[in-house]
Short mmCIF file of C-alpha atoms in Angstrom, two decimals:
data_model
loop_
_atom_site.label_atom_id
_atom_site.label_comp_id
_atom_site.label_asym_id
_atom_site.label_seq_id
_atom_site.Cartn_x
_atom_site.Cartn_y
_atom_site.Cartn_z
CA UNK A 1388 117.74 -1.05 -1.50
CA UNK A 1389 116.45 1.76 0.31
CA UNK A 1390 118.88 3.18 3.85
CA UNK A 1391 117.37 3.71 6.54
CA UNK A 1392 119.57 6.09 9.10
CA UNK A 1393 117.98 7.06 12.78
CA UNK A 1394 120.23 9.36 15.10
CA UNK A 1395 121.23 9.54 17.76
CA UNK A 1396 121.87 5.48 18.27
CA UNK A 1397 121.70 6.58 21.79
CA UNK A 1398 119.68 9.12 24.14
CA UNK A 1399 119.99 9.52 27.72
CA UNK A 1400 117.51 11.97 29.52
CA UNK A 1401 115.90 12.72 32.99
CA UNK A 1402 112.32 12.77 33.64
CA UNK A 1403 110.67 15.76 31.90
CA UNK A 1404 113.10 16.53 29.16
CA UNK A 1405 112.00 16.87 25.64
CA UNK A 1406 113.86 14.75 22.96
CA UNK A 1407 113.92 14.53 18.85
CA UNK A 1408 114.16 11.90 16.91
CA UNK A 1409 115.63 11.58 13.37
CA UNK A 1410 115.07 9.49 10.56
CA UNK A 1411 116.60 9.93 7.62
CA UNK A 1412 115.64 7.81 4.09
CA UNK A 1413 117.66 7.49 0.92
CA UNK A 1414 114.46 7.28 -1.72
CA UNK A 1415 110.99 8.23 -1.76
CA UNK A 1416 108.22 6.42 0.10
CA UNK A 1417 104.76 6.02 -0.05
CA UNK A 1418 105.02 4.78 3.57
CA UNK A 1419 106.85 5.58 7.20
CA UNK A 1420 105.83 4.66 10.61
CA UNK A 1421 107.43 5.20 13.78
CA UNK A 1422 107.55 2.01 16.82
CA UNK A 1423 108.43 2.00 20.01
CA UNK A 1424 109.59 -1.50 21.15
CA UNK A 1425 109.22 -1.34 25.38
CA UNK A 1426 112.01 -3.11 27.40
CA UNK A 1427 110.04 -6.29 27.27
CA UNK A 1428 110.54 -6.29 23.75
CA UNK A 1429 106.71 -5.83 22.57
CA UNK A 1430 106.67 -3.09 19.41
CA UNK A 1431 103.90 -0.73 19.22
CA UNK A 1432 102.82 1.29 16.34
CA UNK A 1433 103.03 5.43 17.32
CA UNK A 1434 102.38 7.05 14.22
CA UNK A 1435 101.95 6.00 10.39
CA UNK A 1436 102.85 8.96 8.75
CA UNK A 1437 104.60 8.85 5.30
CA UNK A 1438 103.80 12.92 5.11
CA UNK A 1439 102.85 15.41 7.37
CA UNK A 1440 102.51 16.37 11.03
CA UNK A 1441 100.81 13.86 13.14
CA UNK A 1442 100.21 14.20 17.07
CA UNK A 1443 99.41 11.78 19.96
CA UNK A 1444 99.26 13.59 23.49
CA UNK A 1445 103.15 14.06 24.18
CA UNK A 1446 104.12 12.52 21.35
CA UNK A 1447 104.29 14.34 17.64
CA UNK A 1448 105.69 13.53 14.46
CA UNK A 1449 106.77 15.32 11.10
CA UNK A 1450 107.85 13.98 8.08
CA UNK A 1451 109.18 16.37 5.14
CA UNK A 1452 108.91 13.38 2.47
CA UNK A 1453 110.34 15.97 -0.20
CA UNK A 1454 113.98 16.15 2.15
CA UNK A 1455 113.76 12.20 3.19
CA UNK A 1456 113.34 12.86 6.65
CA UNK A 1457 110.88 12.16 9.37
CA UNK A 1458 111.52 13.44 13.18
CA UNK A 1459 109.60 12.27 16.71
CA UNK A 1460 109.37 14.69 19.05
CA UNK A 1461 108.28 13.05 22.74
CA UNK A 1462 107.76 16.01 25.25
CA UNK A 1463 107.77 15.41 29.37
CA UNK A 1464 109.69 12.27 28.80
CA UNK A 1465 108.35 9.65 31.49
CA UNK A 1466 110.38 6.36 32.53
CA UNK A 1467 107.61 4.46 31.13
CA UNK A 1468 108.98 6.37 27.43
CA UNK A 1469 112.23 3.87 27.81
CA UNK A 1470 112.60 1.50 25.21
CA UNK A 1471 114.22 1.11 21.41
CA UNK A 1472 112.25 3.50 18.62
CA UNK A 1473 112.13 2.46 15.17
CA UNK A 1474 111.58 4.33 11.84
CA UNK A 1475 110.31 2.19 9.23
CA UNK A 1476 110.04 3.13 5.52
CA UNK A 1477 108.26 1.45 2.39
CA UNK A 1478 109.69 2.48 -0.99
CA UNK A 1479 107.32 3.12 -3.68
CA UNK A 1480 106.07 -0.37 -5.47
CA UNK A 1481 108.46 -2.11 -2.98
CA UNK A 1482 105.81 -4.09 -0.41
CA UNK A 1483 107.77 -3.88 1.96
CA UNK A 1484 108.80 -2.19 5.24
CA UNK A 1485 112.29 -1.79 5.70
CA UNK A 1486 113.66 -0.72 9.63
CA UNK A 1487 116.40 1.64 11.16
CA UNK A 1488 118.46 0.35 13.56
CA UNK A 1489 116.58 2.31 16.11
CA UNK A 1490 117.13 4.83 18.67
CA UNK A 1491 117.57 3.79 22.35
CA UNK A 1492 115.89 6.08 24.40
CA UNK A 1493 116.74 6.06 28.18
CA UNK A 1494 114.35 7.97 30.74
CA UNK A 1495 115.88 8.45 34.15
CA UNK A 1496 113.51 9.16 37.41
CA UNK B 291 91.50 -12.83 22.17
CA UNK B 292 92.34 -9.70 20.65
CA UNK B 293 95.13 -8.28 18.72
CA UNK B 294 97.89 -10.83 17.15
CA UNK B 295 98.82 -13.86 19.17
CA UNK B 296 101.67 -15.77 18.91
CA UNK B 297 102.92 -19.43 20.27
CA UNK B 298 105.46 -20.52 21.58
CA UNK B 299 106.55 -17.39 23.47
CA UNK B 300 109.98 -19.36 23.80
CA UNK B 301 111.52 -22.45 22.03
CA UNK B 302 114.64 -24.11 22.07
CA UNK B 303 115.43 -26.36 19.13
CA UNK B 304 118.08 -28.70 17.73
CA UNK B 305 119.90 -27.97 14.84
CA UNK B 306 118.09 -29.97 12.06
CA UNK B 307 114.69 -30.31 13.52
CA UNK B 308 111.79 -28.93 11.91
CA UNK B 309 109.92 -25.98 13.63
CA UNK B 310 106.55 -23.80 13.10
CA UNK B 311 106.53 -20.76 14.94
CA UNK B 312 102.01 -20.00 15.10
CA UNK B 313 100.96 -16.31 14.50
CA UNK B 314 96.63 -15.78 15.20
CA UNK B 315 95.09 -12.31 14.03
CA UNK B 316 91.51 -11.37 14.93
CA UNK B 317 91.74 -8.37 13.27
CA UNK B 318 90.68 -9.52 9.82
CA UNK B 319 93.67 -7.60 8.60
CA UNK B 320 94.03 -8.75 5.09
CA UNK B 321 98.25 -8.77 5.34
CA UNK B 322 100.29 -10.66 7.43
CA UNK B 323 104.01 -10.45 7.92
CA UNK B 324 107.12 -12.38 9.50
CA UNK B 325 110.18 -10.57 10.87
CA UNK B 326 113.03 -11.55 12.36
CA UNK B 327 114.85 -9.32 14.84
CA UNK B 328 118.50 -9.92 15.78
CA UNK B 329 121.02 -7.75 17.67
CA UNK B 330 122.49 -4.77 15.67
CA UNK B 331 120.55 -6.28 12.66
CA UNK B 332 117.04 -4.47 13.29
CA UNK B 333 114.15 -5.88 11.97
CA UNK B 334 113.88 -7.78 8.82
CA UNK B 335 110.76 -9.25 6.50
CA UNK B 336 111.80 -12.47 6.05
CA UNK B 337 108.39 -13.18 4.34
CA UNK B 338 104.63 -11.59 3.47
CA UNK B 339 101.35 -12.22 2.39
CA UNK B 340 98.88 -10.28 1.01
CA UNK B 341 95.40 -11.87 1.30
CA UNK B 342 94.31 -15.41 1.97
CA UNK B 343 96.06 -17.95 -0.47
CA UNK B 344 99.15 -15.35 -1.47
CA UNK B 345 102.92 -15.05 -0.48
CA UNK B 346 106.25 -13.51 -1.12
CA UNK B 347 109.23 -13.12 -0.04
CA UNK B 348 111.30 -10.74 1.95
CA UNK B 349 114.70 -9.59 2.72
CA UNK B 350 115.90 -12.62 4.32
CA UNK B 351 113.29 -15.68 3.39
CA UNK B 352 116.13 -18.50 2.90
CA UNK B 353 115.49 -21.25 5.38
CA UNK B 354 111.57 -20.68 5.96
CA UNK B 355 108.53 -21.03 4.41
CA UNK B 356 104.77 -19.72 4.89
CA UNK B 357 101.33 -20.29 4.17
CA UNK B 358 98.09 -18.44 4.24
CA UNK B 359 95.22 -20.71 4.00
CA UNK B 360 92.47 -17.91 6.02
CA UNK B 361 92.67 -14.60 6.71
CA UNK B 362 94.10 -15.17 10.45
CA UNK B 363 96.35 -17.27 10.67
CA UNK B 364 100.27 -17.31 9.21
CA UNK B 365 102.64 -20.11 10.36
CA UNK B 366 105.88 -19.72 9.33
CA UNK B 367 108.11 -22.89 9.40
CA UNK B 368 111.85 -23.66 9.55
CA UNK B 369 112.13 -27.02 7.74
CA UNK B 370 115.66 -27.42 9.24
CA UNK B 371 116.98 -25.30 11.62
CA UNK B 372 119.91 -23.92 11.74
CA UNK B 373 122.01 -21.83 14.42
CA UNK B 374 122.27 -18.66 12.41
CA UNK B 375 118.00 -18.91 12.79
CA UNK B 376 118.32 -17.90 16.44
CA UNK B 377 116.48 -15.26 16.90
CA UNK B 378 113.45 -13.29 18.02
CA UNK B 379 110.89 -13.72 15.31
CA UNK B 380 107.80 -10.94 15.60
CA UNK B 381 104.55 -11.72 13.55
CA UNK B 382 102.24 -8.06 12.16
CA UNK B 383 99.53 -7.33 10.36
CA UNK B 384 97.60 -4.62 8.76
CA UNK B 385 94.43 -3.93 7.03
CA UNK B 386 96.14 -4.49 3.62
CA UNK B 387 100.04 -3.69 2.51
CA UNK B 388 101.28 -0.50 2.90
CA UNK B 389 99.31 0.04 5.40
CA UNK B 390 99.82 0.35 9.94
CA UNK B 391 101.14 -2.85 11.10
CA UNK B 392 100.60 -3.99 14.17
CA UNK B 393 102.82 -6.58 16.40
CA UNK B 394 102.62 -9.37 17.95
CA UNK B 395 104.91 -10.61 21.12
CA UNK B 396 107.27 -12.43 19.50
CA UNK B 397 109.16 -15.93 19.53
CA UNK B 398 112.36 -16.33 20.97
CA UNK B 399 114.16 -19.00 19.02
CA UNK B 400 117.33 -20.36 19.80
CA UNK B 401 118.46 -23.22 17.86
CA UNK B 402 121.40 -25.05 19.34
#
């Protein structure tokens, strides 16, 4: 089946950084969306964007489907960014999603 | 309501007793979706269902079962639970496959 690889695993950061996010895929896709799952567990949909530059006030997202990659860019990080974000990638005639193991953002004040 | 409800928020079960975890959309969202999320495991589709009266499986589907008799709602049951089913189990929908799902809360499960 398709991999799914985010990096880093881990990202620590004070209020007001910038950070990137990468998602790397092993096959094409006809679909990719990004989550962010807050630290009371409830996963929100940012951006589905299987190609293409998408943006959402401090948050922006690119994905270069040709090179298997997508990358979230969050700018003025705020605590309220904390949480786990997941890539999520749908292989051609597959039907299905298929998650990263996430990136653990931490925001401190 | 609005959005994707789920019920219970939290459940703890016996090994061996039967269980349906409720999922409610009010979305009219034609596809519905179970995952299961466990600790360095991610996410994972344990089944799907594209319309009204269709399933399928996913990744992990041994264990549980679903059915789609309307548009919003998508039970999925564990017929006998088993420890290794303990878990946080997040219902999602979307307009039709392939397309933005959106989450519910989630079940904790813990089956002792």
């Amino acid at each position: 089946g398709i991999q799914v690889e985010q990096s880093p695993p881990d990202l620590i950061l004070q209020e007001g950084a910038n950070s990137t996010l990468r998602c790397n895929f092993s096959d094409s896709v006809n679909n990719l969306q990004w989550f962010h799952q807050n630290p009371w567990g409830q996963l929100i949909n940012l951006f589905y964007i299987p190609s293409g530059t998408k943006q959402n006030g401090r948050l922006s997202a690119t994905t270069v489907a040709t090179e298997r990659y997508s990358l979230l860019y969050i700018s003025s990080s705020q605590t309220t960014d904390s949480g786990v974000y997941f890539c999520a990638v749908e292989r051609w005639g597959a039907q299905k999603l298929v998650f990263g193991q996430g990136t653990r953002l931490t925001i401190n004040p | 309501i609005a959005g994707i409800t789920q019920a219970p928020t939290s459940q703890i079960l016996a090994a061996g007793r039967r269980m349906t975890l409720r999922c409610t959309q009010d979305m009219r969202h034609n596809a519905m979706y179970w995952y299961r999320q466990d600790l360095g495991l991610g996410l994972r589709l344990i089944h799907y269902s594209n319309t009204a009266g269709t399933t399928g499986k996913g990744e992990v589907p041994d264990g549980y079962s679903v059915s789609r008799a309307n548009t919003d709602d998508f039970p999925l049951t564990l017929a006998s639970a088993v420890p290794s089913q303990t878990s946080v189990y997040f219902c999602a929908s979307s307009d039709s496959l392939g397309d933005e799902q959106f989450f519910g809360p989630g079940t904790r499960l813990t089956v002792l």
